[in-house]
Amino acid sequence: STWGSSPRASLASMLLRLAVAAALFVSAEGLLGSVARATAPAAACSRADLAMRVFDWKTRGSEAPALEGLDLGSLSKSPGSAHRAARKGRGISAGQGATCGFGTRGQKSRSGHSTRPGFEGGQIPLYRRLPKFVGRPTGPGHTKTEYEIIKVSALNQLDDGAEVDYAALLAARAVSKSKRKLNKVVGAADKLTVKNLKVRAHAFTSSARAEIEALGGSCIELSPTTGEPVAA
């Protein structure tokens, strides 16, 4: 007879079925017992125990400050937010050994500082490019005071004894509109012929001042910030 039809085979199959049934019964009983154990203490625990279980791992032995009295003096770091510094050069198993995370070759792998602050690999760095930008008031070439030039010959279009400023010259069409706020009176090839002028400007050249005062006029220097006359 074959093995499949022998009494020994039927006995083995019966034992296998019994083992599978016992395993399923044990697993079902364990599942039901874990559910019962999880629900029963949850109903019996107090609110303090629940708060302790949820939040105690965050404070780690120290109570959190009350929100009513929280200020800059009672603030503290959250546990786990600050990490200790990495220990480099303590073996390759630590992850930062041998080259310490700096690679094997190159300028940035050598000891000491690799490059000085502001170095950009040899190209013109930013602090040297900024003074060359148009309209940037930086660098020695952009700190000079720019004036709108008024020649003394332009004063000849006004009457004797008049008070002269840039607005009066603009109304008389002696000068054109300008974007500069400061004005400076300078000498010219054509001499001044009008007498007793009171000229108000932010600056005067020595030759223009001498020419105006020689004809009985006066030079009133204005403040570049307030526009008021500066005390002599």
Short mmCIF file of C-alpha atoms in Angstrom, two decimals:
data_model
loop_
_atom_site.label_atom_id
_atom_site.label_comp_id
_atom_site.label_asym_id
_atom_site.label_seq_id
_atom_site.Cartn_x
_atom_site.Cartn_y
_atom_site.Cartn_z
CA SER A 1 0.00 0.00 0.00
CA THR A 2 1.06 3.69 -0.49
CA TRP A 3 1.89 6.22 2.26
CA GLY A 4 -1.22 8.31 1.62
CA SER A 5 -3.60 5.44 2.36
CA SER A 6 -1.83 4.11 5.49
CA PRO A 7 -3.20 4.62 9.05
CA ARG A 8 0.03 6.41 9.94
CA ALA A 9 -0.70 9.17 7.37
CA SER A 10 -4.22 9.72 8.63
CA LEU A 11 -2.92 10.00 12.20
CA ALA A 12 -0.34 12.60 11.14
CA SER A 13 -2.92 14.71 9.34
CA MET A 14 -5.20 14.62 12.37
CA LEU A 15 -2.39 15.78 14.67
CA LEU A 16 -1.57 18.63 12.27
CA ARG A 17 -5.19 19.79 12.29
CA LEU A 18 -5.29 19.71 16.10
CA ALA A 19 -2.09 21.79 16.31
CA VAL A 20 -3.43 24.43 13.93
CA ALA A 21 -6.72 24.67 15.85
CA ALA A 22 -4.88 25.04 19.16
CA ALA A 23 -2.68 27.80 17.74
CA LEU A 24 -5.68 29.74 16.45
CA PHE A 25 -7.43 29.42 19.80
CA VAL A 26 -4.39 30.69 21.72
CA SER A 27 -3.92 33.68 19.40
CA ALA A 28 -7.61 34.64 19.64
CA GLU A 29 -7.52 34.41 23.42
CA GLY A 30 -4.40 36.60 23.58
CA LEU A 31 -5.99 39.22 21.32
CA LEU A 32 -9.13 39.41 23.43
CA GLY A 33 -7.10 39.58 26.63
CA SER A 34 -4.95 42.46 25.36
CA VAL A 35 -8.05 44.43 24.35
CA ALA A 36 -9.56 43.89 27.78
CA ARG A 37 -6.36 44.88 29.53
CA ALA A 38 -6.05 48.05 27.38
CA THR A 39 -9.61 49.24 28.01
CA ALA A 40 -9.98 48.41 31.70
CA PRO A 41 -7.10 50.53 33.12
CA ALA A 42 -7.92 53.41 30.79
CA ALA A 43 -11.32 53.77 32.42
CA ALA A 44 -9.86 53.52 35.91
CA CYS A 45 -6.88 55.93 35.51
CA SER A 46 -7.18 59.49 36.73
CA ARG A 47 -6.68 62.72 34.81
CA ALA A 48 -3.36 63.33 36.56
CA ASP A 49 -2.03 59.94 35.47
CA LEU A 50 -3.04 60.64 31.88
CA ALA A 51 -1.37 64.05 31.89
CA MET A 52 1.75 62.51 33.39
CA ARG A 53 1.91 59.79 30.80
CA VAL A 54 1.45 62.16 27.87
CA PHE A 55 3.55 65.13 28.93
CA ASP A 56 6.05 63.87 31.51
CA TRP A 57 8.51 62.73 28.84
CA LYS A 58 8.75 66.31 27.58
CA THR A 59 9.66 67.92 30.91
CA ARG A 60 12.05 65.12 31.96
CA GLY A 61 11.85 65.63 35.69
CA SER A 62 11.26 69.42 35.70
CA GLU A 63 7.83 70.98 35.70
CA ALA A 64 6.95 73.36 32.92
CA PRO A 65 6.48 77.01 34.01
CA ALA A 66 2.95 78.28 34.37
CA LEU A 67 1.69 80.24 31.40
CA GLU A 68 0.50 83.09 33.63
CA GLY A 69 4.02 83.79 34.91
CA LEU A 70 5.92 83.03 31.73
CA ASP A 71 8.50 85.69 30.85
CA LEU A 72 11.99 85.93 29.39
CA GLY A 73 13.53 84.88 32.68
CA SER A 74 11.61 81.62 32.94
CA LEU A 75 11.96 80.42 29.36
CA SER A 76 13.86 77.19 28.81
CA LYS A 77 14.76 74.99 25.90
CA SER A 78 12.45 72.17 24.96
CA PRO A 79 13.98 68.78 25.81
CA GLY A 80 15.56 67.26 22.77
CA SER A 81 15.83 70.53 20.83
CA ALA A 82 19.53 71.07 21.63
CA HIS A 83 22.02 68.47 20.52
CA ARG A 84 25.53 68.05 21.78
CA ALA A 85 28.37 68.92 19.44
CA ALA A 86 29.58 66.15 17.17
CA ARG A 87 32.83 64.50 18.34
CA LYS A 88 35.04 64.46 15.29
CA GLY A 89 38.21 62.51 14.73
CA ARG A 90 37.33 59.70 17.16
CA GLY A 91 37.31 56.76 14.77
CA ILE A 92 35.52 55.94 11.54
CA SER A 93 32.75 54.02 13.32
CA ALA A 94 31.49 57.28 14.87
CA GLY A 95 30.72 58.67 11.40
CA GLN A 96 33.02 61.73 11.68
CA GLY A 97 36.42 60.10 11.97
CA ALA A 98 39.48 60.25 9.70
CA THR A 99 38.66 63.29 7.52
CA CYS A 100 36.07 64.63 10.04
CA GLY A 101 33.57 65.39 7.30
CA PHE A 102 35.88 67.76 5.38
CA GLY A 103 36.72 65.43 2.50
CA THR A 104 40.10 64.15 1.42
CA ARG A 105 41.62 66.95 -0.65
CA GLY A 106 41.33 70.58 -1.50
CA GLN A 107 41.70 73.98 0.10
CA LYS A 108 38.72 73.52 2.43
CA SER A 109 40.04 70.23 3.83
CA ARG A 110 43.26 71.69 5.25
CA SER A 111 43.73 72.68 8.86
CA GLY A 112 42.98 76.23 9.92
CA HIS A 113 40.73 78.65 8.11
CA SER A 114 40.27 77.79 4.47
CA THR A 115 39.58 81.29 3.14
CA ARG A 116 39.27 84.72 4.67
CA PRO A 117 35.85 86.36 5.05
CA GLY A 118 34.68 87.97 1.82
CA PHE A 119 36.85 85.82 -0.44
CA GLU A 120 34.99 84.71 -3.57
CA GLY A 121 37.53 82.43 -5.21
CA GLY A 122 39.52 85.12 -6.97
CA GLN A 123 36.76 87.10 -8.65
CA ILE A 124 36.04 90.70 -7.65
CA PRO A 125 34.29 90.36 -4.28
CA LEU A 126 31.07 92.10 -3.40
CA TYR A 127 32.65 94.80 -1.23
CA ARG A 128 34.76 95.86 -4.24
CA ARG A 129 31.88 95.71 -6.73
CA LEU A 130 29.44 97.81 -4.72
CA PRO A 131 31.31 101.14 -5.12
CA LYS A 132 31.15 100.71 -8.89
CA PHE A 133 27.39 100.30 -9.11
CA VAL A 134 25.54 103.28 -10.55
CA GLY A 135 23.71 105.31 -7.92
CA ARG A 136 25.29 103.54 -4.95
CA PRO A 137 26.54 106.14 -2.43
CA THR A 138 29.49 104.05 -1.25
CA GLY A 139 33.21 104.30 -1.70
CA PRO A 140 35.49 107.33 -1.96
CA GLY A 141 34.24 108.22 -5.44
CA HIS A 142 30.62 108.68 -4.36
CA THR A 143 30.96 110.79 -1.23
CA LYS A 144 31.48 114.17 -2.88
CA THR A 145 28.76 116.81 -2.65
CA GLU A 146 27.18 117.63 -5.99
CA TYR A 147 25.87 121.16 -6.59
CA GLU A 148 23.80 122.73 -9.31
CA ILE A 149 26.09 125.39 -10.79
CA ILE A 150 24.89 129.00 -11.05
CA LYS A 151 27.17 131.32 -12.97
CA VAL A 152 27.39 134.95 -11.94
CA SER A 153 26.47 135.93 -15.48
CA ALA A 154 23.00 134.44 -14.89
CA LEU A 155 22.45 137.05 -12.16
CA ASN A 156 22.52 139.85 -14.73
CA GLN A 157 18.93 139.05 -15.75
CA LEU A 158 17.61 140.34 -12.41
CA ASP A 159 17.14 143.93 -11.25
CA ASP A 160 19.42 145.90 -8.96
CA GLY A 161 18.90 145.24 -5.26
CA ALA A 162 16.89 142.07 -5.83
CA GLU A 163 16.97 139.00 -3.58
CA VAL A 164 18.23 136.11 -5.62
CA ASP A 165 17.71 132.39 -5.03
CA TYR A 166 17.28 129.46 -7.36
CA ALA A 167 13.51 129.87 -7.53
CA ALA A 168 13.85 133.51 -8.59
CA LEU A 169 16.37 132.58 -11.29
CA LEU A 170 14.07 129.80 -12.49
CA ALA A 171 11.15 132.24 -12.73
CA ALA A 172 13.32 134.67 -14.73
CA ARG A 173 14.37 131.77 -17.05
CA ALA A 174 17.98 132.38 -16.17
CA VAL A 175 18.50 128.72 -15.24
CA SER A 176 16.77 125.47 -16.08
CA LYS A 177 15.09 122.96 -13.81
CA SER A 178 17.48 120.67 -11.95
CA LYS A 179 17.22 117.47 -9.91
CA ARG A 180 19.95 118.58 -7.49
CA LYS A 181 18.87 120.25 -4.26
CA LEU A 182 22.07 122.18 -3.54
CA ASN A 183 23.20 125.26 -5.49
CA LYS A 184 26.62 126.85 -5.88
CA VAL A 185 27.46 130.23 -7.38
CA VAL A 186 30.65 130.26 -9.45
CA GLY A 187 32.50 132.78 -11.56
CA ALA A 188 32.07 133.12 -15.30
CA ALA A 189 33.70 134.71 -18.31
CA ASP A 190 30.95 137.33 -18.49
CA LYS A 191 31.25 139.66 -15.51
CA LEU A 192 28.49 140.64 -13.14
CA THR A 193 26.92 144.01 -13.81
CA VAL A 194 23.92 144.13 -11.46
CA LYS A 195 24.50 145.85 -8.12
CA ASN A 196 23.34 145.38 -4.54
CA LEU A 197 22.14 141.78 -4.96
CA LYS A 198 21.33 139.52 -2.00
CA VAL A 199 22.27 136.10 -3.30
CA ARG A 200 21.12 133.03 -1.38
CA ALA A 201 22.89 129.76 -2.18
CA HIS A 202 24.43 126.75 -0.45
CA ALA A 203 27.99 127.55 -1.52
CA PHE A 204 30.03 130.29 -3.23
CA THR A 205 33.40 130.21 -4.85
CA SER A 206 35.87 132.82 -3.68
CA SER A 207 35.85 134.58 -7.07
CA ALA A 208 32.03 134.71 -7.23
CA ARG A 209 31.79 136.00 -3.65
CA ALA A 210 34.38 138.72 -4.33
CA GLU A 211 32.58 139.81 -7.51
CA ILE A 212 29.17 140.08 -5.83
CA GLU A 213 30.50 141.96 -2.80
CA ALA A 214 32.51 144.31 -4.99
CA LEU A 215 29.23 145.62 -6.48
CA GLY A 216 27.64 146.15 -3.07
CA GLY A 217 25.86 142.82 -2.87
CA SER A 218 25.88 140.18 -0.14
CA CYS A 219 26.22 136.41 -0.14
CA ILE A 220 23.90 134.49 2.18
CA GLU A 221 25.05 130.89 2.62
CA LEU A 222 22.31 128.34 3.30
CA SER A 223 22.48 125.13 5.31
CA PRO A 224 22.46 122.02 3.07
CA THR A 225 20.11 120.20 5.47
CA THR A 226 17.65 122.84 6.70
CA GLY A 227 17.90 125.47 3.96
CA GLU A 228 18.13 128.22 6.57
CA PRO A 229 20.88 130.89 6.50
CA VAL A 230 24.07 129.80 8.23
CA ALA A 231 25.37 132.18 10.88
CA ALA A 232 28.65 133.74 9.81
#
